[in-house]
Amino acid sequence: MPPSFDVRLDDLTGARAESREAAQDSDSILAGPPSELGVNKSPTRQNQRYGDDASPTRQSQHHGDGAWSTHPLPGDERTFYIETFGCQMNVHDSEKVAGVLLGRGYQQVETVDAAKLVFYNTCSIREKAAQKVFSRLGEFRKHPDHGKVIGVLGCVAQQEGEEIFERAPWVSLVCGSASYSKLPTLLAQLEAGNRRVTGLDTDTDETFETEMTRRDNPFRAYLTIIEGCDKSCSYCVVPYTRGPERSRSSASVLEEVRKLAGAGYSEIQLLGQTVNSYRDPAPRGKTFAELLVTVAAVPGIRRVRFTTSHPRDFGRDIVEAIDSVPALCDHVHLPVQSGSTRVLRSMQRTYTREEYLDKIALIRSARRPISVTSDIIVGFPGETERDVAETLSLLDAAQYDGVFAFQYSPRPNTASLQMGDSIPEEEKGRRLAIVQDRQREIQVARNNELVGQTFEVLVDGASRRPGQWTGRSSSNRILNFSSPRSDLLGQYIQVRATGASPNSLVGEQII
Ligand code: SAM
Ligand code: SF4
């Protein structure tokens, strides 16, 4: 979902450099911020960041990817560890959960071993992602005397519900993402000695707002403006796991943005599964485009991003806002899923190939060049060679700056489950590779055209190699660059691109 361009800065340290740990769970990734892809090992630290759209490589302190040391430490009574899987929305939910816990006097620790409370914030968008959490939970079987309180949060919690207690009897809390507002009550029940507590309603009209959110990135703040999803794409579990759409009032969004600006954040990323379907609940409330403009006008805010946009609700007003307000980032993540109208219909995506390409034309008609990224699913039930060819020709027509491509994964409670899973995994893999190869060629050509251009970059990572830094442009491109200066983290500087790879640019600071 969210787009970013790739990173590959394995040797980076510091406030991030969104690396793509995320990719671990994705079948493909060519560029882009991942969203629900990966694992974001948690202990969120101030200057190391996420795993999803980019994750600041979080060198997990946890023993070998979820494994336990042979003798787990008992941990203090009020300590917690949280590991996040999945999209930026999950990453941000974990920040809010951490805020709730810190507000109750808990201290965040960086290993399972050191924690009394261990939370997994889960993703079930594809089967591989959902399996990961059960493998984490399985580790506790080897340590029956661990003495910890284990909680499963998020989409797998919602999907599996109380069955998690059957599969992993050592779990004490199961709470779906639509019920996070109940978390303080659930925690109080655990503290009172309850062995099993659940929050699994999806019919709430509340959004998850907390007094305190513990943000991991010192420069960019995530802010959810709409939760849940009212679309019904036939392959997708999100409406089931996150419940119906609920928008936050523009007044409360703005109040939080002002606080964030006051705390030193200069970049805001507005989040929602379909962020541009935002409907201000206030009477005569703001449209999404109006909200973007108002957020961008808050003193101290230099960049405003938003993800993910649904093509059906993407209109001219958003392009006009980006055109007229420089603080609105010149990047749109607009997932298409398939280039074939026949498949799109079967996916219940509510637009045709032609209608989608009209939206791309609208974006390309802007006065400012706007980078566009997308998500694609290959191997949807009944997808033919001809459909794949249409997806390839759509890549040529759209000229994306990044694409996340995924192999179709049948999910529980979705309409497409009834369609079977007609494309063998091997064939899905072949189609995925074809899509990736074509998109790679497109990105190589597009990025080469950028060599020689100058970008304003927000520096968010430093390499171990002296004088090497990384940052992102407004268009969400990653620039790895050299500079003789020190203390660049968090600064906006000018960088000239001197070289290109499919997923990033290299450059040098203009001094
Ligand atoms: N709301 C966004 C939209 O409509 O484009 C997408 C959000 S979804 C969490 C992120 C991406 O995961 C989707 O764009 C889709 O490409 C992919 N995805 C969702 N369900 C999937 C499935 N069952 N199999 C494979 N990929 C899937
Ligand atoms: Fe899933 Fe479709 Fe909603 Fe996106 S719009 S979250 S793909 S149901």
XYZ file of C-alpha atoms and ligand atoms in Angstrom:
546
model
C 0.000 0.000 0.000
C 2.033 2.847 0.797
C 4.521 3.609 -1.530
C 7.885 4.378 -0.987
C 10.778 3.494 -3.030
C 13.102 0.835 -2.027
C 15.869 1.228 0.317
C 18.552 -1.321 0.711
C 20.573 0.517 3.205
C 21.575 -2.370 5.263
C 24.338 -0.453 6.806
C 22.267 2.449 7.864
C 21.765 3.374 11.389
C 19.845 6.097 12.966
C 16.468 7.441 12.416
C 15.725 5.314 9.746
C 15.888 4.643 6.482
C 12.955 2.691 5.984
C 14.284 -0.533 4.936
C 12.282 -3.188 3.773
C 11.976 -5.734 6.275
C 8.542 -5.477 5.132
C 9.357 -7.427 2.134
C 9.753 -10.530 4.161
C 6.153 -11.261 3.779
C 5.489 -9.827 0.412
C 5.710 -11.849 -2.668
C 7.174 -9.013 -4.426
C 8.182 -5.587 -3.998
C 9.577 -3.362 -6.426
C 9.359 -0.224 -4.732
C 7.307 1.274 -2.322
C 6.403 1.466 1.035
C 5.035 -1.430 2.134
C 2.269 -1.390 3.984
C 1.128 -4.445 5.150
C 4.000 -6.310 4.264
C 6.266 -7.005 6.809
C 7.337 -7.375 10.185
C 8.106 -4.490 12.280
C 9.864 -5.753 15.266
C 8.956 -3.573 17.756
C 10.556 -2.007 20.478
C 10.038 1.160 19.033
C 12.918 3.359 19.619
C 13.115 6.992 19.063
C 15.480 6.902 16.265
C 14.818 3.707 14.584
C 11.687 3.263 12.781
C 9.112 1.261 11.219
C 9.017 -1.617 9.091
C 6.463 -1.059 6.734
C 6.593 1.514 4.496
C 9.762 1.757 5.289
C 11.163 0.772 8.108
C 13.932 1.833 9.888
C 15.698 -1.136 10.306
C 15.070 -2.315 13.541
C 17.767 -4.648 14.425
C 15.648 -6.789 16.478
C 16.974 -7.382 19.830
C 14.958 -10.322 20.125
C 16.748 -13.586 19.761
C 16.715 -14.702 16.230
C 13.458 -13.565 14.829
C 11.052 -14.437 17.494
C 13.028 -17.185 19.114
C 13.541 -17.313 22.824
C 16.664 -17.629 24.781
C 16.832 -20.848 26.700
C 16.187 -19.204 30.039
C 13.710 -16.413 29.662
C 14.064 -13.760 32.279
C 11.005 -13.207 34.359
C 10.941 -9.501 33.577
C 9.555 -6.702 35.700
C 5.874 -6.682 36.469
C 5.162 -3.523 34.474
C 7.175 -4.001 31.353
C 5.890 -4.637 27.855
C 7.194 -5.708 24.499
C 5.213 -5.197 21.309
C 5.977 -6.594 17.885
C 4.114 -5.316 14.872
C 3.350 -7.098 11.633
C 1.898 -5.422 8.623
C 0.915 -2.056 7.334
C 1.554 1.481 8.466
C -1.831 1.495 10.099
C -0.727 -1.414 12.275
C 2.541 0.336 13.033
C 0.627 3.383 14.134
C -1.889 1.309 16.122
C 1.086 -0.156 17.989
C 2.318 3.345 18.726
C -1.066 4.102 20.242
C -1.172 0.829 22.209
C 2.302 1.652 23.529
C 0.979 5.094 24.524
C -1.889 3.522 26.472
C 0.523 1.218 28.294
C 3.036 3.953 29.051
C 0.144 6.036 30.388
C -0.627 3.192 32.813
C 2.914 3.167 34.123
C 4.352 0.387 31.987
C 7.846 0.595 30.590
C 8.637 -0.524 27.050
C 11.449 -3.039 26.678
C 13.198 -4.345 23.636
C 13.121 -8.076 24.141
C 10.503 -10.657 24.855
C 12.746 -11.955 27.605
C 12.695 -8.706 29.540
C 8.932 -8.187 29.299
C 6.071 -9.187 31.541
C 3.484 -8.258 28.934
C 4.109 -9.456 25.378
C 1.858 -8.139 22.605
C 1.769 -9.169 18.966
C -0.039 -6.737 16.681
C -0.933 -8.947 13.764
C -1.736 -8.812 10.053
C -3.910 -11.267 8.137
C -3.963 -9.675 4.710
C -2.182 -12.696 3.245
C -1.799 -16.130 4.705
C 1.955 -15.864 5.199
C 1.513 -12.828 7.390
C -1.093 -14.554 9.520
C 1.097 -17.649 9.939
C 3.910 -15.603 11.385
C 2.096 -14.791 14.556
C 1.286 -18.430 15.223
C 4.928 -19.252 14.830
C 5.737 -16.560 17.420
C 3.091 -17.927 19.768
C 4.413 -21.457 19.246
C 7.696 -20.420 20.861
C 5.953 -20.157 24.211
C 5.054 -23.843 24.097
C 8.711 -24.575 24.756
C 8.636 -22.375 27.878
C 5.540 -23.290 29.855
C 6.873 -21.476 32.931
C 7.449 -18.168 31.134
C 5.283 -16.226 33.586
C 4.306 -13.676 30.974
C 0.994 -12.241 29.911
C 0.576 -12.725 26.164
C -1.765 -10.642 24.023
C -2.742 -10.933 20.349
C -3.963 -7.706 18.774
C -5.045 -6.677 15.299
C -6.376 -8.490 12.287
C -5.511 -12.090 13.215
C -7.092 -11.491 16.616
C -10.257 -10.289 14.932
C -10.248 -13.086 12.420
C -9.508 -16.019 14.716
C -11.218 -14.632 17.835
C -11.416 -16.930 20.833
C -10.033 -19.826 18.790
C -6.644 -18.343 19.546
C -7.149 -19.482 23.136
C -7.660 -23.027 21.821
C -4.550 -22.949 19.645
C -2.412 -21.153 22.206
C -3.884 -21.539 25.698
C -1.123 -19.345 27.152
C -2.655 -16.284 25.452
C -4.584 -14.018 27.839
C -5.801 -11.182 25.647
C -7.311 -11.191 22.157
C -8.309 -7.785 20.825
C -9.229 -6.880 17.250
C -8.322 -3.535 15.757
C -11.917 -2.288 15.782
C -11.993 -2.696 19.578
C -8.800 -0.903 20.589
C -10.753 1.819 22.342
C -11.578 -0.897 24.916
C -7.936 -1.652 25.544
C -7.639 0.306 28.811
C -10.599 -1.658 30.216
C -9.131 -4.951 29.020
C -5.786 -4.107 30.592
C -7.488 -3.250 33.887
C -9.183 -6.668 33.777
C -5.828 -8.371 33.214
C -4.246 -6.407 36.047
C -7.133 -7.525 38.261
C -6.087 -11.105 37.580
C -8.478 -12.145 34.774
C -6.951 -14.967 32.785
C -8.720 -14.343 29.490
C -10.109 -11.126 28.108
C -11.379 -10.293 24.628
C -12.366 -7.266 22.560
C -13.805 -8.484 19.299
C -16.656 -6.144 18.343
C -16.558 -4.586 14.903
C -19.793 -2.642 15.197
C -18.229 0.220 17.090
C -18.454 3.719 15.689
C -15.485 4.855 17.755
C -12.043 5.547 16.435
C -8.963 4.687 18.466
C -7.721 7.901 19.971
C -5.569 8.014 23.020
C -4.344 10.674 25.375
C -0.833 9.686 24.562
C 0.726 8.060 21.524
C 4.281 6.898 21.623
C 5.710 7.828 18.224
C 8.765 6.050 16.988
C 9.996 8.371 14.315
C 11.255 11.734 15.470
C 10.454 13.543 12.204
C 7.430 11.920 10.616
C 4.219 11.343 12.548
C 1.496 8.957 11.435
C -2.048 9.987 12.076
C -5.080 7.808 11.310
C -7.982 9.878 9.988
C -10.264 7.051 8.897
C -10.494 3.529 10.248
C -12.113 0.421 8.751
C -13.337 0.018 5.180
C -16.767 0.044 3.548
C -15.615 -1.265 0.174
C -16.002 -4.944 -0.478
C -13.135 -6.083 -2.662
C -13.763 -9.779 -3.059
C -10.238 -10.841 -1.983
C -9.812 -8.643 1.061
C -10.226 -9.381 4.792
C -9.917 -5.756 5.892
C -13.646 -4.916 6.057
C -14.061 -8.016 8.192
C -11.067 -7.453 10.470
C -11.195 -3.667 10.810
C -14.924 -3.088 10.643
C -16.849 -0.306 8.914
C -15.440 3.103 7.995
C -15.248 5.629 10.824
C -13.729 9.050 10.172
C -12.226 11.224 12.843
C -13.500 14.814 13.021
C -11.355 17.371 11.214
C -11.259 19.436 14.422
C -9.642 16.604 16.360
C -7.250 15.816 13.481
C -6.155 19.446 13.395
C -5.747 19.641 17.137
C -3.404 16.655 17.005
C -1.469 18.070 14.053
C -0.908 21.316 15.967
C 0.373 19.336 18.953
C 2.661 17.317 16.696
C 4.034 20.464 15.084
C 4.600 21.895 18.569
C 6.510 18.728 19.481
C 8.829 19.224 16.502
C 7.334 16.941 13.849
C 7.532 18.509 10.426
C 6.067 15.678 8.349
C 2.605 14.230 8.844
C 1.342 11.100 7.145
C -2.447 10.792 7.168
C -3.518 7.158 7.203
C -6.561 5.139 6.248
C -7.217 1.944 4.315
C -9.073 4.223 1.938
C -7.827 7.548 3.217
C -9.533 9.597 0.514
C -12.942 8.160 1.431
C -12.672 10.414 4.511
C -15.990 11.974 5.589
C -15.769 14.595 8.294
C -18.460 13.666 10.830
C -18.955 17.340 11.783
C -21.897 19.204 10.231
C -20.673 21.095 7.143
C -17.402 19.264 7.657
C -14.355 19.353 5.441
C -13.848 17.248 2.350
C -10.668 15.179 2.220
C -9.002 17.709 -0.098
C -9.954 20.564 2.249
C -8.553 18.636 5.191
C -5.262 18.147 3.330
C -4.978 21.860 2.674
C -5.799 22.770 6.276
C -3.321 20.283 7.736
C -0.614 21.594 5.393
C -1.273 25.143 6.648
C -0.475 24.323 10.277
C 2.640 26.314 11.225
C 5.692 24.060 11.494
C 4.347 21.394 9.107
C 6.499 21.135 5.991
C 5.187 17.932 4.457
C 1.847 16.162 4.392
C 1.497 12.656 2.938
C -1.553 10.443 2.744
C -2.085 6.773 2.029
C -3.832 4.679 0.722
C -6.101 6.281 -1.871
C -8.906 4.303 -3.473
C -9.318 5.065 -7.181
C -13.093 5.412 -6.966
C -12.900 8.314 -4.509
C -9.903 9.987 -6.122
C -10.984 13.272 -7.719
C -9.705 16.432 -9.334
C -9.933 18.356 -6.043
C -7.070 16.281 -4.583
C -4.849 16.975 -7.614
C -5.710 20.683 -7.439
C -4.806 20.748 -3.743
C -1.413 19.140 -4.453
C -0.872 21.564 -7.306
C -1.527 24.630 -5.221
C -0.015 23.702 -1.841
C 3.714 22.900 -1.917
C 3.590 21.261 1.515
C 1.316 18.537 0.130
C 3.693 15.845 -1.061
C 3.777 15.176 -4.783
C 3.091 11.499 -4.469
C -0.083 9.395 -4.720
C -0.366 5.687 -3.938
C -3.283 4.509 -6.065
C -3.577 0.709 -6.102
C -5.002 -0.710 -9.325
C -4.772 -4.460 -8.490
C -5.191 -5.609 -12.122
C -5.051 -4.165 -15.632
C -7.972 -6.294 -16.782
C -11.509 -4.952 -16.445
C -12.773 -8.522 -16.342
C -10.606 -9.303 -13.295
C -11.362 -5.935 -11.681
C -15.051 -6.759 -11.922
C -14.452 -10.125 -10.314
C -12.438 -8.372 -7.597
C -15.368 -5.945 -7.067
C -13.027 -2.993 -7.418
C -15.784 -0.642 -8.701
C -13.829 0.787 -11.638
C -12.732 -0.348 -15.083
C -9.235 -0.238 -16.538
C -10.235 2.815 -18.578
C -11.712 4.652 -15.572
C -8.521 3.942 -13.629
C -6.330 5.222 -16.443
C -8.468 8.379 -16.542
C -7.455 8.982 -12.899
C -3.813 8.515 -13.869
C -4.293 11.022 -16.702
C -5.794 13.457 -14.195
C -2.735 13.118 -11.967
C -0.356 13.478 -14.927
C -2.152 16.662 -16.007
C -1.069 18.433 -12.799
C 1.317 21.362 -13.074
C 3.621 19.673 -10.534
C 4.956 16.260 -11.540
C 3.326 13.825 -9.122
C 4.838 10.404 -8.582
C 2.406 7.506 -8.599
C 2.764 4.058 -7.052
C 0.426 1.083 -6.989
C -0.422 -2.397 -5.703
C -1.034 -5.366 -7.999
C -2.363 -8.846 -7.297
C -1.419 -11.667 -9.679
C -3.024 -15.094 -9.834
C -6.535 -14.027 -8.873
C -8.980 -16.918 -9.480
C -9.690 -17.249 -13.206
C -6.925 -14.828 -14.284
C -5.884 -15.712 -17.844
C -2.704 -15.055 -19.824
C -4.629 -12.325 -21.582
C -5.482 -10.674 -18.241
C -1.788 -10.756 -17.296
C -0.936 -9.149 -20.636
C -3.429 -6.387 -19.828
C -1.762 -5.816 -16.478
C 1.596 -5.519 -18.246
C 0.204 -3.035 -20.741
C -1.311 -1.052 -17.881
C 2.148 -0.833 -16.294
C 3.412 0.633 -19.568
C 0.539 3.110 -19.714
C 0.615 4.168 -16.065
C 4.422 4.496 -15.804
C 4.429 3.973 -12.056
C 7.333 5.022 -9.899
C 6.888 1.954 -7.726
C 4.673 -1.110 -7.456
C 3.952 -3.659 -4.776
C 2.967 -6.860 -6.455
C 1.493 -9.778 -4.554
C 0.469 -13.320 -5.305
C -3.198 -13.818 -4.613
C -3.778 -15.412 -1.226
C -7.250 -16.808 -0.441
C -8.506 -15.394 2.851
C -11.254 -16.463 5.239
C -14.562 -14.581 5.130
C -13.911 -13.126 1.678
C -16.147 -13.471 -1.386
C -13.336 -14.762 -3.588
C -12.836 -17.756 -1.311
C -15.871 -19.282 -3.033
C -14.109 -18.878 -6.396
C -11.431 -21.376 -5.401
C -7.745 -20.780 -5.990
C -7.419 -21.803 -9.617
C -3.906 -20.601 -10.400
C -1.172 -22.932 -9.090
C 1.387 -21.282 -6.804
C 4.176 -21.917 -9.274
C 2.246 -20.144 -12.007
C 1.451 -17.251 -9.642
C 5.184 -16.970 -9.008
C 5.897 -16.902 -12.736
C 3.333 -14.146 -13.313
C 4.675 -12.197 -10.396
C 8.189 -12.338 -11.843
C 6.952 -11.117 -15.221
C 5.158 -8.171 -13.627
C 8.184 -7.335 -11.504
C 10.570 -7.516 -14.444
C 8.453 -5.185 -16.550
C 8.050 -2.726 -13.694
C 11.772 -2.834 -12.958
C 12.522 -1.795 -16.522
C 10.061 1.083 -16.182
C 11.624 2.228 -12.920
C 15.155 2.042 -14.275
C 14.150 4.266 -17.178
C 12.169 6.705 -15.016
C 14.867 7.003 -12.369
C 17.593 7.511 -14.978
C 15.640 10.508 -16.247
C 15.905 12.044 -12.779
C 19.703 12.034 -12.716
C 20.913 15.627 -12.653
C 17.778 16.927 -10.914
C 17.811 18.460 -7.460
C 15.492 17.275 -4.693
C 14.650 18.642 -1.306
C 15.310 15.742 1.052
C 14.292 15.191 4.650
C 17.307 13.382 6.083
C 16.197 10.418 8.129
C 19.168 8.083 8.255
C 22.934 8.021 8.552
C 25.192 5.323 7.237
C 27.943 3.793 9.302
C 30.188 4.981 6.535
C 31.153 8.538 7.350
C 29.622 11.185 5.121
C 26.837 8.912 3.795
C 23.214 9.741 4.488
C 19.733 8.884 3.331
C 16.489 10.755 3.063
C 13.259 11.086 1.154
C 12.044 13.584 -1.334
C 8.524 14.975 -1.277
C 7.774 12.457 -4.047
C 8.813 9.734 -1.561
C 11.937 8.792 -3.476
C 14.821 7.491 -1.440
C 18.054 9.390 -1.984
C 21.299 7.958 -0.646
C 23.768 10.790 -0.694
C 27.112 12.039 0.447
C 27.734 15.180 2.455
C 30.713 16.509 4.385
C 28.324 17.965 6.974
C 27.436 16.385 10.276
C 24.212 16.462 12.261
C 21.983 16.279 9.217
C 19.292 14.056 10.758
C 15.906 15.737 10.606
C 17.080 18.512 8.308
C 15.659 19.469 4.918
C 18.499 19.832 2.460
C 19.056 20.014 -1.293
C 20.478 16.916 -2.955
C 21.489 16.508 -6.607
C 20.873 13.040 -8.051
C 24.037 11.663 -9.632
C 22.957 8.074 -10.252
C 19.958 5.796 -10.247
C 18.949 2.243 -9.427
C 15.488 0.735 -9.843
C 14.457 1.622 -6.329
C 16.454 4.630 -5.275
C 18.700 7.467 -6.352
C 22.213 8.317 -5.259
C 23.392 11.871 -4.980
C 25.351 14.571 -3.231
C 24.318 17.437 -1.047
C 24.374 20.811 -2.719
C 26.177 23.142 -0.400
N -7.243 -0.149 0.699
C -6.210 -0.321 -0.226
C -6.793 -0.361 -1.630
O -7.965 -0.482 -1.806
O -6.047 -0.341 -2.552
C -5.417 -1.564 0.001
C -5.184 -2.008 1.378
S -4.642 -3.658 1.471
C -4.413 -3.691 3.152
C -3.022 -3.596 0.761
C -2.816 -4.447 -0.442
O -2.752 -5.813 -0.101
C -3.894 -4.381 -1.483
O -3.794 -3.231 -2.275
C -3.684 -5.638 -2.266
O -2.809 -5.442 -3.346
C -3.040 -6.567 -1.252
N -3.970 -7.642 -0.861
C -5.100 -7.522 -0.155
N -5.702 -8.728 -0.027
C -4.919 -9.618 -0.674
C -5.018 -11.028 -0.914
N -6.037 -11.742 -0.463
N -4.021 -11.617 -1.626
C -2.971 -10.902 -2.091
N -2.839 -9.570 -1.897
C -3.802 -8.940 -1.203
Fe -9.450 -4.099 1.194
Fe -10.686 -3.105 -0.942
Fe -11.043 -1.978 1.472
Fe -8.704 -1.732 0.198
S -10.669 -0.937 -0.483
S -9.005 -2.255 2.366
S -8.493 -3.686 -0.797
S -11.687 -4.002 0.846
